[in-house]
């Protein structure tokens, strides 16, 4: 569309979706899309993936350094003690379950939790942010328990985050490989540059709105199928395809009808997502432990059929799906699980924004009609 002739604004052409636009500096994570490398505070996730815990990732994002044993024990205890929700919030979840999606309930819970927190000065924000990191996991577990009319399992603050969440969700002690699988997932999805939900948290924080307002923005943004909602849709696809021999026809139909295939493509990665190999490896281990390889093999076949047709990269969501499914997590909890991990990055980014804030306010190029003649209503 050409600009109206007498438009005075010499505003340049907007970049659709802000593709490639650098909005700010960050010390938290770097995504090298050309080489498929993800780093948290300078540490390659390949080194973090199987050698650390989610609590170490939280320390890294909050302290800009991996913890020593003492700092790790302190963080594990803090997050463990935070895995508690006020009774009134549990009552609100009881009211909502079955009426809204788990992700909508989680968005509401984050917003309501803000009412139990005071607005505090910047230096007192990390403990407040950590409370939310702990509470989100408990909220996800309680949403599930209440909708299944199962008793709520109290958190055990002496356990690690991944282990305690699986315990609260399923009501039984998880196996070591299940704990390792969830730990890996929580580490790998904790932060990823200025993805849409993180950016929305920073835009909100940039107005000096409080932490819970910023995280409520992020949860809402993550729920979209082009972002955090893709993992649920990817699992639905794998289940719908059902067998390896169906994959070719399914994918061909998807391409013919110009459908987006969930779990593939990325705005930044030009090669496979840095997180994919680790998620795929762990998902395979989980399914080997269950001795049921069928769905994992269907996923591999789908990936092959996609890549045989179009050079689209496999993103974080495609193998997140069979990993979470392998943990017996219902698919409509996959995006809430994504939020359980990304809350570490979101809160770290909000803190970073507050520490060196400038209101985030881009311009728009007006392309509508201008200088129109006003007529009073009786003449319209
Ligand atoms: C996440 O940003 C982050 O870092 C996000 C994330 C994080 O950790 O926070 O990595 C997590 O959100 C991963 C992405 C999850 N979403 C999906 O899996 C949904 C399916 N993917 C697509 O909708 C898409 O790939 C996006 C939204 C992820 C990226 O879209 P872009 O950058 O706007 O690319 P595009 O839609 O313009 O596609 C470019 C081309 C098009 O072909 P042409 O029309 O030019 O011929 O690639 C094609 C697209 O049709 N394409 C796809 C495709 N993704 C891109 N074709 C089929 N299936 C796909 N999934």
Coordinates of C-alpha atoms and ligand atoms in Angstrom, one line a residue:
X1 CA 0.0 0.0 0.0
X2 CA 1.5 3.4 -1.0
X3 CA 1.4 6.2 1.6
X4 CA -1.1 9.0 1.1
X5 CA 0.6 11.7 -1.2
X6 CA 0.5 14.4 1.4
X7 CA 1.7 12.3 4.3
X8 CA 4.4 14.3 5.9
X9 CA 5.8 11.5 7.9
X10 CA 9.0 10.2 6.3
X11 CA 8.7 7.1 8.5
X12 CA 10.6 4.1 6.9
X13 CA 8.8 0.9 5.9
X14 CA 8.0 -1.2 9.1
X15 CA 9.7 -4.6 9.5
X16 CA 6.9 -7.2 9.7
X17 CA 7.0 -9.0 13.1
X18 CA 10.1 -7.0 13.9
X19 CA 12.1 -9.8 12.2
X20 CA 15.8 -9.2 12.8
X21 CA 15.3 -6.0 14.7
X22 CA 17.6 -5.7 17.8
X23 CA 15.5 -4.2 20.6
X24 CA 17.9 -4.1 23.5
X25 CA 21.1 -5.7 25.0
X26 CA 20.8 -8.6 27.5
X27 CA 23.3 -10.6 29.6
X28 CA 20.9 -13.5 30.0
X29 CA 21.0 -15.7 26.9
X30 CA 22.3 -15.6 23.4
X31 CA 20.8 -17.5 20.4
X32 CA 23.1 -18.1 17.5
X33 CA 20.5 -19.0 14.8
X34 CA 23.1 -19.6 12.0
X35 CA 25.1 -22.2 14.0
X36 CA 22.3 -23.4 16.3
X37 CA 24.0 -22.5 19.6
X38 CA 22.2 -21.4 22.7
X39 CA 24.1 -20.0 25.7
X40 CA 22.9 -18.9 29.2
X41 CA 25.2 -16.1 30.5
X42 CA 28.0 -17.4 28.3
X43 CA 27.6 -21.2 29.2
X44 CA 26.7 -23.4 26.2
X45 CA 23.5 -25.4 27.0
X46 CA 25.3 -28.4 25.7
X47 CA 27.4 -28.2 28.8
X48 CA 24.4 -27.5 31.1
X49 CA 21.9 -29.9 29.7
X50 CA 22.9 -33.2 31.3
X51 CA 25.3 -31.9 34.0
X52 CA 23.2 -29.5 36.1
X53 CA 19.8 -29.0 37.7
X54 CA 17.1 -26.5 37.0
X55 CA 18.0 -24.8 40.3
X56 CA 21.5 -24.2 38.9
X57 CA 20.0 -22.6 35.8
X58 CA 17.9 -20.3 38.1
X59 CA 21.1 -19.3 40.0
X60 CA 22.9 -18.7 36.7
X61 CA 20.2 -16.4 35.3
X62 CA 19.8 -14.6 38.7
X63 CA 23.5 -14.3 39.7
X64 CA 25.1 -14.4 36.3
X65 CA 27.2 -17.3 37.6
X66 CA 26.8 -21.0 38.3
X67 CA 26.4 -21.7 42.0
X68 CA 28.7 -23.4 44.4
X69 CA 27.2 -26.1 46.6
X70 CA 26.2 -23.6 49.3
X71 CA 24.4 -21.3 46.9
X72 CA 22.7 -24.2 45.2
X73 CA 21.4 -25.6 48.5
X74 CA 20.1 -22.1 49.5
X75 CA 18.3 -21.8 46.1
X76 CA 16.9 -25.3 46.2
X77 CA 15.5 -24.6 49.7
X78 CA 14.1 -21.1 48.7
X79 CA 12.3 -22.5 45.6
X80 CA 11.1 -25.5 47.6
X81 CA 9.6 -23.4 50.4
X82 CA 7.9 -21.3 47.7
X83 CA 5.9 -24.2 46.3
X84 CA 2.9 -23.2 48.3
X85 CA -0.3 -21.4 47.3
X86 CA -2.6 -19.3 49.5
X87 CA -5.9 -21.1 50.3
X88 CA -7.9 -18.5 48.4
X89 CA -5.9 -19.1 45.3
X90 CA -6.7 -22.8 45.6
X91 CA -10.4 -21.9 45.9
X92 CA -10.1 -19.9 42.7
X93 CA -8.5 -22.8 40.9
X94 CA -11.3 -25.0 42.2
X95 CA -13.8 -22.6 40.7
X96 CA -12.1 -22.4 37.3
X97 CA -11.0 -26.0 36.6
X98 CA -13.1 -27.6 33.9
X99 CA -14.4 -24.2 32.8
X100 CA -11.2 -22.8 31.3
X101 CA -8.0 -24.3 29.9
X102 CA -5.1 -25.0 32.3
X103 CA -3.2 -22.2 30.6
X104 CA -6.0 -19.7 31.1
X105 CA -6.3 -20.8 34.7
X106 CA -2.5 -20.4 35.2
X107 CA -2.7 -16.9 33.7
X108 CA -5.4 -16.0 36.2
X109 CA -3.4 -17.6 39.1
X110 CA -0.3 -15.5 38.3
X111 CA -2.5 -12.4 38.2
X112 CA -4.2 -13.2 41.6
X113 CA -0.9 -14.1 43.3
X114 CA 0.1 -10.5 42.7
X115 CA -2.5 -9.5 45.3
X116 CA -0.6 -11.4 48.0
X117 CA 2.7 -9.5 47.3
X118 CA 3.7 -6.0 48.2
X119 CA 5.4 -3.8 45.6
X120 CA 9.0 -3.8 46.8
X121 CA 12.2 -1.9 45.9
X122 CA 14.4 -3.5 43.2
X123 CA 16.8 -5.1 45.6
X124 CA 14.0 -7.0 47.3
X125 CA 12.6 -8.3 44.0
X126 CA 14.6 -11.5 43.5
X127 CA 13.0 -13.3 46.5
X128 CA 9.6 -12.2 45.3
X129 CA 10.4 -13.4 41.8
X130 CA 11.6 -16.8 43.2
X131 CA 8.3 -17.2 45.1
X132 CA 6.6 -17.1 41.8
X133 CA 9.0 -19.6 40.3
X134 CA 8.0 -22.0 43.0
X135 CA 4.3 -21.2 43.0
X136 CA 3.8 -21.8 39.3
X137 CA 4.8 -25.4 39.5
X138 CA 2.4 -26.0 42.5
X139 CA -0.4 -24.2 40.6
X140 CA 0.1 -26.6 37.6
X141 CA 0.0 -29.7 39.8
X142 CA -3.0 -28.5 41.7
X143 CA -4.9 -27.6 38.5
X144 CA -4.4 -31.1 37.4
X145 CA -5.2 -32.8 40.7
X146 CA -8.4 -30.7 41.2
X147 CA -9.8 -31.3 37.7
X148 CA -9.3 -35.1 38.2
X149 CA -10.9 -34.8 41.7
X150 CA -7.7 -36.1 43.3
X151 CA -6.4 -35.0 46.6
X152 CA -3.8 -32.2 46.6
X153 CA -0.3 -33.4 47.3
X154 CA 1.6 -31.0 49.6
X155 CA 5.1 -29.9 48.3
X156 CA 8.2 -31.3 50.0
X157 CA 10.7 -28.4 50.1
X158 CA 13.5 -30.8 50.8
X159 CA 13.2 -32.2 47.2
X160 CA 14.5 -30.8 44.0
X161 CA 12.0 -28.8 41.8
X162 CA 11.6 -31.4 39.1
X163 CA 11.2 -34.3 41.5
X164 CA 8.8 -32.5 43.7
X165 CA 6.6 -31.4 40.8
X166 CA 6.3 -34.9 39.5
X167 CA 5.4 -36.1 43.0
X168 CA 2.7 -33.4 43.4
X169 CA 1.3 -34.1 39.9
X170 CA 1.2 -37.9 39.9
X171 CA 0.9 -38.6 43.7
X172 CA 3.8 -41.0 43.6
X173 CA 7.6 -40.9 43.7
X174 CA 9.1 -40.5 40.1
X175 CA 11.9 -42.7 38.8
X176 CA 15.4 -41.2 38.5
X177 CA 15.1 -41.0 34.7
X178 CA 11.8 -39.2 35.0
X179 CA 13.4 -36.6 37.3
X180 CA 16.4 -36.3 34.9
X181 CA 14.0 -35.9 32.0
X182 CA 12.0 -33.1 33.6
X183 CA 15.1 -31.4 34.9
X184 CA 16.6 -31.4 31.4
X185 CA 13.3 -30.0 30.0
X186 CA 13.2 -27.2 32.6
X187 CA 16.9 -26.3 32.0
X188 CA 16.5 -26.2 28.2
X189 CA 13.4 -24.0 28.1
X190 CA 14.4 -21.6 30.8
X191 CA 15.5 -18.7 28.5
X192 CA 15.7 -17.9 24.9
X193 CA 16.5 -14.3 24.1
X194 CA 13.7 -11.9 23.1
X195 CA 11.1 -14.6 22.2
X196 CA 7.5 -13.2 22.1
X197 CA 6.5 -14.0 25.7
X198 CA 9.8 -12.7 27.2
X199 CA 9.5 -9.5 25.1
X200 CA 6.0 -9.0 26.3
X201 CA 7.1 -9.3 29.9
X202 CA 9.8 -6.7 29.2
X203 CA 7.4 -4.3 27.5
X204 CA 5.2 -4.5 30.5
X205 CA 8.1 -4.1 33.0
X206 CA 9.3 -1.2 30.9
X207 CA 6.3 0.9 32.0
X208 CA 7.4 0.1 35.7
X209 CA 4.3 -2.1 36.1
X210 CA 4.8 -4.7 38.8
X211 CA 6.4 -8.1 38.4
X212 CA 3.1 -10.0 38.4
X213 CA 1.6 -7.8 35.7
X214 CA 4.7 -8.5 33.5
X215 CA 4.5 -12.2 34.1
X216 CA 0.7 -12.2 33.4
X217 CA 1.5 -10.6 30.0
X218 CA 4.1 -13.3 29.4
X219 CA 1.8 -16.2 30.3
X220 CA -0.9 -14.8 28.0
X221 CA 1.6 -14.4 25.1
X222 CA 3.1 -17.9 25.6
X223 CA -0.3 -19.6 25.2
X224 CA -0.5 -18.9 21.4
X225 CA 0.0 -21.9 19.1
X226 CA 2.7 -20.1 17.2
X227 CA 4.7 -19.9 20.4
X228 CA 4.3 -22.0 23.6
X229 CA 1.1 -23.6 22.4
X230 CA 2.9 -25.5 19.6
X231 CA 4.0 -28.4 21.9
X232 CA 0.4 -29.5 22.6
X233 CA -0.4 -29.3 18.9
X234 CA 2.7 -31.3 18.0
X235 CA 1.7 -34.1 20.3
X236 CA -1.8 -34.1 19.0
X237 CA -0.3 -34.5 15.5
X238 CA 2.0 -37.3 16.5
X239 CA -1.0 -39.2 18.1
X240 CA -3.2 -38.4 15.1
X241 CA -0.6 -39.8 12.6
X242 CA -0.4 -42.8 14.9
X243 CA 1.8 -45.1 12.7
X244 CA 5.0 -44.5 10.7
X245 CA 3.3 -45.4 7.4
X246 CA 0.7 -42.7 7.9
X247 CA 3.3 -39.9 8.3
X248 CA 4.1 -39.4 4.6
X249 CA 0.4 -38.8 3.5
X250 CA -0.3 -36.7 6.6
X251 CA 2.7 -34.4 6.0
X252 CA 2.0 -34.2 2.2
X253 CA -1.6 -33.1 3.0
X254 CA -0.4 -30.5 5.5
X255 CA 1.9 -29.0 2.9
X256 CA -0.7 -29.2 0.1
X257 CA -3.1 -27.3 2.4
X258 CA -0.4 -24.8 3.4
X259 CA -0.8 -25.7 7.1
X260 CA 1.9 -24.8 9.5
X261 CA 3.3 -28.0 11.0
X262 CA 3.6 -27.6 14.7
X263 CA 7.2 -28.0 16.1
X264 CA 8.9 -26.9 13.0
X265 CA 10.2 -23.6 11.8
X266 CA 11.7 -20.7 13.9
X267 CA 12.2 -17.0 13.5
X268 CA 15.8 -17.1 14.5
X269 CA 17.2 -20.7 13.9
X270 CA 18.4 -21.4 10.3
X271 CA 19.5 -24.8 11.4
X272 CA 17.9 -27.2 13.9
X273 CA 17.1 -25.7 17.4
X274 CA 20.1 -26.1 19.8
X275 CA 17.8 -27.8 22.3
X276 CA 16.4 -30.4 19.9
X277 CA 19.2 -33.1 20.1
X278 CA 19.0 -33.1 23.9
X279 CA 15.2 -33.3 24.1
X280 CA 15.2 -36.0 21.4
X281 CA 17.8 -38.1 23.2
X282 CA 16.0 -37.8 26.6
X283 CA 12.6 -38.5 25.0
X284 CA 14.0 -41.7 23.5
X285 CA 15.5 -42.8 26.8
X286 CA 12.1 -42.2 28.5
X287 CA 10.2 -44.3 26.0
X288 CA 12.9 -47.0 26.1
X289 CA 12.3 -47.2 29.9
X290 CA 8.6 -47.6 29.2
X291 CA 9.4 -50.1 26.5
X292 CA 7.0 -48.4 24.1
X293 CA 8.8 -46.9 21.1
X294 CA 5.9 -46.6 18.8
X295 CA 5.0 -42.9 19.2
X296 CA 8.6 -41.9 19.4
X297 CA 9.3 -43.6 16.1
X298 CA 6.2 -41.9 14.6
X299 CA 7.7 -38.6 15.7
X300 CA 11.0 -39.4 14.0
X301 CA 9.2 -40.4 10.8
X302 CA 7.2 -37.2 10.8
X303 CA 10.4 -35.2 11.1
X304 CA 11.9 -37.2 8.2
X305 CA 8.8 -36.6 6.0
X306 CA 8.9 -32.9 6.7
X307 CA 12.6 -32.5 6.0
X308 CA 12.3 -34.6 2.8
X309 CA 9.9 -32.0 1.5
X310 CA 11.1 -28.6 2.8
X311 CA 14.2 -27.5 4.6
X312 CA 12.3 -26.4 7.8
X313 CA 14.1 -26.7 11.1
X314 CA 12.9 -28.8 14.0
X315 CA 12.3 -26.5 16.9
X316 CA 12.1 -26.9 20.7
X317 CA 8.5 -28.0 20.7
X318 CA 8.7 -31.0 18.5
X319 CA 10.7 -33.3 20.8
X320 CA 9.5 -31.5 24.0
X321 CA 6.1 -33.2 23.1
X322 CA 7.1 -36.9 23.3
X323 CA 9.3 -36.1 26.3
X324 CA 6.5 -34.6 28.3
X325 CA 4.1 -37.3 27.0
X326 CA 6.6 -39.8 28.2
X327 CA 6.3 -38.4 31.7
X328 CA 2.5 -39.1 31.5
X329 CA 1.8 -35.4 31.5
X330 CA -1.5 -34.6 29.7
X331 CA -1.0 -32.7 26.5
X332 CA -3.1 -29.7 27.7
X333 CA -0.5 -29.2 30.5
X334 CA 2.4 -29.0 28.0
X335 CA 2.2 -25.2 27.7
X336 CA 1.9 -24.7 31.4
X337 CA 5.0 -26.9 31.7
X338 CA 6.7 -24.5 29.3
X339 CA 5.7 -21.7 31.6
X340 CA 7.1 -23.6 34.6
X341 CA 10.5 -23.5 33.0
X342 CA 10.4 -20.1 31.2
X343 CA 9.3 -18.3 34.5
X344 CA 13.0 -18.4 35.4
X345 CA 13.9 -16.5 32.2
X346 CA 10.9 -14.2 32.3
X347 CA 11.6 -13.1 35.9
X348 CA 15.3 -12.7 35.2
X349 CA 14.5 -10.5 32.2
X350 CA 12.0 -8.4 34.2
X351 CA 14.8 -7.8 36.8
X352 CA 17.2 -6.9 34.0
X353 CA 14.7 -4.5 32.5
X354 CA 14.0 -2.8 35.8
X355 CA 17.8 -2.4 36.5
X356 CA 18.4 -0.4 33.3
X357 CA 15.0 0.7 32.2
X358 CA 13.8 2.8 29.3
X359 CA 10.1 2.7 28.3
X360 CA 9.7 0.4 25.3
X361 CA 7.7 2.4 22.8
X362 CA 8.3 1.8 19.0
X363 CA 6.5 3.9 16.3
X364 CA 3.9 2.9 13.8
X365 CA 3.7 4.1 10.3
X366 CA 0.3 5.6 9.7
X367 CA -1.1 4.6 6.3
X368 CA -4.7 5.5 6.7
X369 CA -6.6 8.5 5.3
X370 CA -5.6 11.9 6.6
X371 CA -7.0 15.5 6.7
X372 CA -10.6 14.3 6.4
X373 CA -13.4 16.9 6.6
X374 CA -15.5 16.7 9.8
X375 CA -19.3 16.7 9.4
X376 CA -21.6 17.0 12.4
X377 CA -23.8 13.9 12.9
X378 CA -26.9 15.5 11.4
X379 CA -25.0 15.8 8.1
X380 CA -23.7 12.2 8.2
Ligands
LIG1 C1 8.8 -21.3 20.2 O1 11.2 -17.1 19.5 C2 11.6 -18.1 20.2 O2 12.7 -18.2 20.6 C3 10.5 -19.1 20.5 C4 10.9 -20.3 21.2 C5 11.3 -20.0 22.7 O3 12.1 -20.8 23.2 O4 10.8 -19.1 23.2 O5 11.9 -21.0 20.5 C6 9.7 -21.3 21.4 O6 7.9 -20.5 20.1 C7 9.2 -22.2 19.0 C8 8.2 -22.0 17.8 C9 6.9 -22.9 18.1 N1 5.9 -22.7 17.0 C10 5.6 -23.6 16.1 O7 6.2 -24.7 16.1 C11 4.5 -23.2 15.2 C12 4.8 -23.6 13.7 N2 5.9 -22.7 13.3 C13 5.5 -21.6 12.5 O8 4.3 -21.0 12.8 C14 6.7 -20.6 12.3 O9 7.8 -21.4 11.9 C15 7.1 -19.7 13.4 C16 5.9 -18.9 13.8 C17 7.7 -20.4 14.5 C18 8.1 -18.7 12.8 O10 7.5 -18.1 11.8 P1 8.2 -16.9 10.9 O11 9.6 -16.7 11.3 O12 7.3 -15.8 10.9 O13 8.3 -17.7 9.5 P2 7.2 -17.7 8.4 O14 5.9 -18.1 9.1 O15 7.2 -16.4 7.7 O16 7.7 -18.9 7.5 C19 8.7 -18.7 6.6 C20 8.5 -19.8 5.5 C21 7.1 -19.8 4.9 O17 7.2 -20.3 3.6 P3 6.7 -19.4 2.4 O18 5.3 -19.0 2.7 O19 7.7 -18.2 2.5 O20 6.9 -20.3 1.2 O21 8.7 -21.1 6.1 C22 7.4 -21.8 6.1 C23 6.3 -20.7 5.8 O22 5.2 -21.3 5.1 N3 7.2 -22.3 7.4 C24 6.5 -23.4 7.6 C25 6.6 -23.6 9.0 N4 7.3 -22.6 9.5 C26 7.7 -21.8 8.5 N5 5.8 -24.2 6.8 C27 5.2 -25.3 7.4 N6 5.2 -25.5 8.7 C28 5.9 -24.7 9.5 N7 5.9 -25.0 10.8

